[in-house]
Each structure stands twice: as C-alpha cells, then as structure tokens.
Short mmCIF file of C-alpha atoms in Angstrom, two decimals:
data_model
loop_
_atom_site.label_atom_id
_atom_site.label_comp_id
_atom_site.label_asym_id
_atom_site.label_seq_id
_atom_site.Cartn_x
_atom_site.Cartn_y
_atom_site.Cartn_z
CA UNK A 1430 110.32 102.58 109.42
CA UNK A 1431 109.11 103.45 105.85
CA UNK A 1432 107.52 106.92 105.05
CA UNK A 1433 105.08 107.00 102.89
CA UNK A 1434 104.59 110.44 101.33
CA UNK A 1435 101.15 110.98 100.12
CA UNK A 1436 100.45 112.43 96.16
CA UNK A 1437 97.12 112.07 96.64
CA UNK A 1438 96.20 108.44 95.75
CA UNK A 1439 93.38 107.02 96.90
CA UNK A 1440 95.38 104.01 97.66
CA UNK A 1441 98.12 105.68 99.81
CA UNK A 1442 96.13 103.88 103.18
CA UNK A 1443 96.25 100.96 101.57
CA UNK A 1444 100.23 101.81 100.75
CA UNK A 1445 100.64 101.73 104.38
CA UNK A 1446 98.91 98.94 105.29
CA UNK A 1447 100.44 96.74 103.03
CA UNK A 1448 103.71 97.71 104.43
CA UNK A 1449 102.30 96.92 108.02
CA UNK A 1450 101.04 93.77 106.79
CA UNK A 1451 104.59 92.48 106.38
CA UNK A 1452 105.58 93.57 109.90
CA UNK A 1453 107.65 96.63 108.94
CA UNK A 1454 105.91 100.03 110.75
CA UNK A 1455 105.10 102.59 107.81
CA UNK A 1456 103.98 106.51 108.66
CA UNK A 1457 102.47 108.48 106.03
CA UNK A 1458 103.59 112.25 105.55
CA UNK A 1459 101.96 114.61 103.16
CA UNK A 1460 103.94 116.06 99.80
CA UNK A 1461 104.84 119.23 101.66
CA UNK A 1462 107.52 117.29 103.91
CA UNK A 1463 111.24 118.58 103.48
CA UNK A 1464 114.17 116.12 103.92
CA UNK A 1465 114.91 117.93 107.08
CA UNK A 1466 111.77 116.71 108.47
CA UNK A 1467 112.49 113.05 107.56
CA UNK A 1468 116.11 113.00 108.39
CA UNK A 1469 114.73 112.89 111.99
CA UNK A 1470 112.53 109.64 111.79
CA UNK A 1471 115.74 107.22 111.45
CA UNK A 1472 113.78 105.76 108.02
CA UNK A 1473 115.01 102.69 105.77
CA UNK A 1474 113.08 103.87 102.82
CA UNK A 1475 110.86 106.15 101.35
CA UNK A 1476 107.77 105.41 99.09
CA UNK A 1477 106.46 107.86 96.32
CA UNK A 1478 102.42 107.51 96.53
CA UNK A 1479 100.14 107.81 93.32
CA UNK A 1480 97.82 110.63 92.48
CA UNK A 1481 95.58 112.21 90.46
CA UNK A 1482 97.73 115.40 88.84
CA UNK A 1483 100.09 115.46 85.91
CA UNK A 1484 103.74 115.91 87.39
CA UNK A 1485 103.99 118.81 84.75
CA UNK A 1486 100.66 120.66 85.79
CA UNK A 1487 101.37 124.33 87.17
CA UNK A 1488 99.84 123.22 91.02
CA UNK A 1489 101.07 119.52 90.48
CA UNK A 1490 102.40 118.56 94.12
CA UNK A 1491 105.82 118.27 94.02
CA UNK A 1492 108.78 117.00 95.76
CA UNK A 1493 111.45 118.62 98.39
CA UNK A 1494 114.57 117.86 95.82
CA UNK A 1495 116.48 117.32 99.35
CA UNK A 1496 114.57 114.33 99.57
CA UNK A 1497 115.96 112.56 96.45
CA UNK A 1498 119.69 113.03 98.11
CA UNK A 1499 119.25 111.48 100.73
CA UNK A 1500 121.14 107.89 100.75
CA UNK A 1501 118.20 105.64 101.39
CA UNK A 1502 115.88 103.48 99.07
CA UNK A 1503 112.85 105.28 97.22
CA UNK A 1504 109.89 103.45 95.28
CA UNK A 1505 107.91 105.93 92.95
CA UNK A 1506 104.48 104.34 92.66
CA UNK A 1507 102.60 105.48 89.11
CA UNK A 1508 102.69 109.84 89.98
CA UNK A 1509 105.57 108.63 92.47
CA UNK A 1510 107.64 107.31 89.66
CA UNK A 1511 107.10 109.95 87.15
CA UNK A 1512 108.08 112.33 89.87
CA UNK A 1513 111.44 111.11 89.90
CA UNK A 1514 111.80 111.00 86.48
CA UNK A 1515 111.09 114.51 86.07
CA UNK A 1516 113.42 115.08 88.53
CA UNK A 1517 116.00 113.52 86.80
CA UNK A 1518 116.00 115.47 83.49
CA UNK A 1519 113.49 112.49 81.83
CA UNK A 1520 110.05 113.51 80.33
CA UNK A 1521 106.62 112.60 80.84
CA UNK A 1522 104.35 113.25 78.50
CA UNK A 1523 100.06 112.62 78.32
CA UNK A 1524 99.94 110.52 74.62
CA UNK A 1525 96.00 110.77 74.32
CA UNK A 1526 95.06 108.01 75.60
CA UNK A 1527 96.03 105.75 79.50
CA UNK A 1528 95.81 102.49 80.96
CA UNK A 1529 93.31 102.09 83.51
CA UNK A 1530 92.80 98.52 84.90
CA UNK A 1531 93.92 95.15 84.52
CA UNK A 1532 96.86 95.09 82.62
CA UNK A 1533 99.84 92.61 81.98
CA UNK A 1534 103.55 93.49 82.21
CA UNK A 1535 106.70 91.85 81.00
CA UNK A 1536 110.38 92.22 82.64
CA UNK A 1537 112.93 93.24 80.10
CA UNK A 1538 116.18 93.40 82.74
CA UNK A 1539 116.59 91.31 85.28
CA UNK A 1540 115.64 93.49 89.13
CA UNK A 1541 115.33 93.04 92.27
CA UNK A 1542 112.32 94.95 92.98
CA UNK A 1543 110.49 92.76 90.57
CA UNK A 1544 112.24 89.08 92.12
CA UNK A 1545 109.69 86.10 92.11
CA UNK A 1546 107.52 87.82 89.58
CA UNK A 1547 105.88 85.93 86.90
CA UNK A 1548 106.00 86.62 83.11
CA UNK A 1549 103.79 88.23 82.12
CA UNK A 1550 102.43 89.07 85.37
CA UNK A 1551 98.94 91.23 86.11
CA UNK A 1552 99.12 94.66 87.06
CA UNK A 1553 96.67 96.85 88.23
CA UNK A 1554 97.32 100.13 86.24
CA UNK A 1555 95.58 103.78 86.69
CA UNK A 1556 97.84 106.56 85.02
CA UNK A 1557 96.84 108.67 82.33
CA UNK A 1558 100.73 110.61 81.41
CA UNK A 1559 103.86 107.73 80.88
CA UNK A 1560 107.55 108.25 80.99
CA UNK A 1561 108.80 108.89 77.59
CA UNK A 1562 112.12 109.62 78.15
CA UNK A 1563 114.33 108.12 81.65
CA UNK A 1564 116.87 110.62 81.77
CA UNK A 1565 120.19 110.13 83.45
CA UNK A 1566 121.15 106.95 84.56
CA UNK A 1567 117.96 104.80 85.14
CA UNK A 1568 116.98 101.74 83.12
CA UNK A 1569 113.74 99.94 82.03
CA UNK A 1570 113.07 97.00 83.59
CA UNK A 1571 109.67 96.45 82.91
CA UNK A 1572 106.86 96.94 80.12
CA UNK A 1573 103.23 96.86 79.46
CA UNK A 1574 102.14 95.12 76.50
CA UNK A 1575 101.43 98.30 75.13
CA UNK A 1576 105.24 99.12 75.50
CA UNK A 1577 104.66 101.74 78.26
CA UNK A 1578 107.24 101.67 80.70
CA UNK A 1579 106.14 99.77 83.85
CA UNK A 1580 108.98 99.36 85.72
CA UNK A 1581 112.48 100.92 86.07
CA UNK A 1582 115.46 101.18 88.57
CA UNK A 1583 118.47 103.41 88.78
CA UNK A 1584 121.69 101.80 87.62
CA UNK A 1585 123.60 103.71 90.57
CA UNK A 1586 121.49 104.88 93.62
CA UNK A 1587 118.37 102.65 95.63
CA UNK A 1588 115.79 104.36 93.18
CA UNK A 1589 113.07 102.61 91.70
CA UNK A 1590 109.44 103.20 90.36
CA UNK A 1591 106.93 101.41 88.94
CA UNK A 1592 103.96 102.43 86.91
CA UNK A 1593 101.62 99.89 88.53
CA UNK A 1594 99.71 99.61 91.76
CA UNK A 1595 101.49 96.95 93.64
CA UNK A 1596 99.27 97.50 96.64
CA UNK A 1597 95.43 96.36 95.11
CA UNK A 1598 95.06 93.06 94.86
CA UNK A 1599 94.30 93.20 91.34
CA UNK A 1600 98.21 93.27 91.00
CA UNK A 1601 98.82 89.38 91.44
CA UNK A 1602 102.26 89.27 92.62
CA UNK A 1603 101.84 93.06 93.75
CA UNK A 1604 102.78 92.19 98.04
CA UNK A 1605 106.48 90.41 96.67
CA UNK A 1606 107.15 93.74 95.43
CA UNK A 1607 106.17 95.53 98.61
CA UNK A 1608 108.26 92.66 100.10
CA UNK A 1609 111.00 93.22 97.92
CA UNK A 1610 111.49 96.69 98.74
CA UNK A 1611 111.24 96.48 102.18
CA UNK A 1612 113.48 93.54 103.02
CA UNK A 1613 115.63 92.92 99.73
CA UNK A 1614 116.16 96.60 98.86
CA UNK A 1615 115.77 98.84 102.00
CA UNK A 1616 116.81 95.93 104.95
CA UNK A 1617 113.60 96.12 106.86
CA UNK A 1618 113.64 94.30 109.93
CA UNK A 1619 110.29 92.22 110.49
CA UNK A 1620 109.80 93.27 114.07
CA UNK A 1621 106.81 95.33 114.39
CA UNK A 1622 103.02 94.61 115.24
CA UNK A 1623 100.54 96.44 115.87
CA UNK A 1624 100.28 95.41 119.67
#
C-alpha cells in the first residue's frame, strides 16, 4: 500500500488513481497524520502531494518530522518536495517569477526514479517557490531549462522529489515515474484491483 498524504493539490485524487492504475492499492491521509498513525498500515512508500502554500508561510501545512524517519521510500511531488528540503536544512525561496505549464526537463545524474525517461522530456509544472539550496546529502538529478531544479534524490535514504506533476498527462513520460517508484524504488507488488 502507498499513502498518499494530501498538501492540498488539486491533483492529489488523481495521485491516487494513478497509483491504482498500476495495480498497487494507494489511501490518501491528510497533512495532520503522525508516523504513529502510518506505522500501522504496513505501507511500502509514502508520497508527498502538491499544494497551493509556500512551505515557509506561517500556516503552511507541514509535516510530522517522525514521518521522514521512518525507513521506507518517500516521493515529494512540487510542495511535497520542497517539504523535504526544508526539512533537511535546504532553502526554498519565491524568485519573482514560477513555472506554470508545459515545461521541458533535462536529467543531469543518472536515477532511478527518472529510468526510461526521455531527454528532454515534457513536464507539467505548477510551483511558484523552487529549491535554492538541497541541504544535506541530496543531489540534483534533474533540471528545467530554466535551471530550476526538477528532480532530485537522496544519496543515502529512499528520498526523492520532483518539481513536476508526474500524474497529468501533460507530463509525457509522467506514469514510468509513478511506475518507477512503486515497483523499482518501493517493491510494490502488482496484486490489487479494484474488484
């Protein structure tokens, strides 16, 4: 099972569904949930939704810090990534100006989370603040063609984030990352179905 915790994106259904989609059953959870809570649901992975706030704003929803110690994979999606950046002593700052739309990214390391992806590939983005600075021990795998950081991974736990939407179809290789995650990263058996 994957938890999806919910930032307020207007794509976290669609987070879910995508994630059902490939067989794998998905339950989303709202940003209040403590580790203790999720300890309980036997999870392979955890997936950081989007939303609308700036991880830095005084009512911003945040994270149970538990959460991020426990010893399963976690994708950050756009909020969901900076999230764990600011957790991480990194720093995410609003430069004036976003990417909203169609956008095209380019891999700069080699990752797992982005296998089978083209170069450049098209990304659906939707974020007005960008990570500036990773902090400790996480690594840039991706970039706009702006330069923004699109993707990244951490170089010693299952951590990784993108900037992007994988789950709209406007990102074109946006279901092999889902897939990626959930079979190559978290060990997802493909067993479930809706019957």
């Amino acid at each position: 099972m994957i938890a999806v915790i919910d930032y307020g994106s207007q794509y976290t259904q669609l987070i879910a569904r995508r994630i059902r989609e490939e067989n794998v059953y998905s339950e989303i959870f709202p940003h209040a949930t403590l580790a203790k809570d999720l300890e309980q649901k036997n999870l392979s992975g955890i997936i950081l939704s989007g939303g609308p706030s700036s991880v830095y704003s005084e009512n911003a929803p945040q994270i149970d810090k538990n959460i991020l110690n426990m010893k399963i994979p976690i994708l950050g999606i756009c909020y969901g990534m900076q999230l764990l950046i600011k957790n991480n002593d990194g720093k995410v700052l609003h430069k004036g100006h976003g990417e909203y739309g169609s956008s095209e990214i380019n891999k700069v390391e080699d990752s797992i989370l982005l296998k089978n992806l083209t170069d450049p590939s098209q990304v659906w983005m939707s974020h007005g603040d960008e990570v500036d600075e990773l902090g400790n021990g996480y690594r840039v795998t991706a970039r706009s063609l702006t330069g923004v950081i699109a993707a990244i991974e951490h170089e010693n736990e299952l951590r990784y984030g993108v900037q992007f939407h994988p789950e709209v179809i406007h990102t074109i290789k946006g279901q092999e990352i889902i897939s990626n995650f959930l079979f190559e990263i978290s060990s997802c058996i493909p067993n479930w179905t809706a019957k």
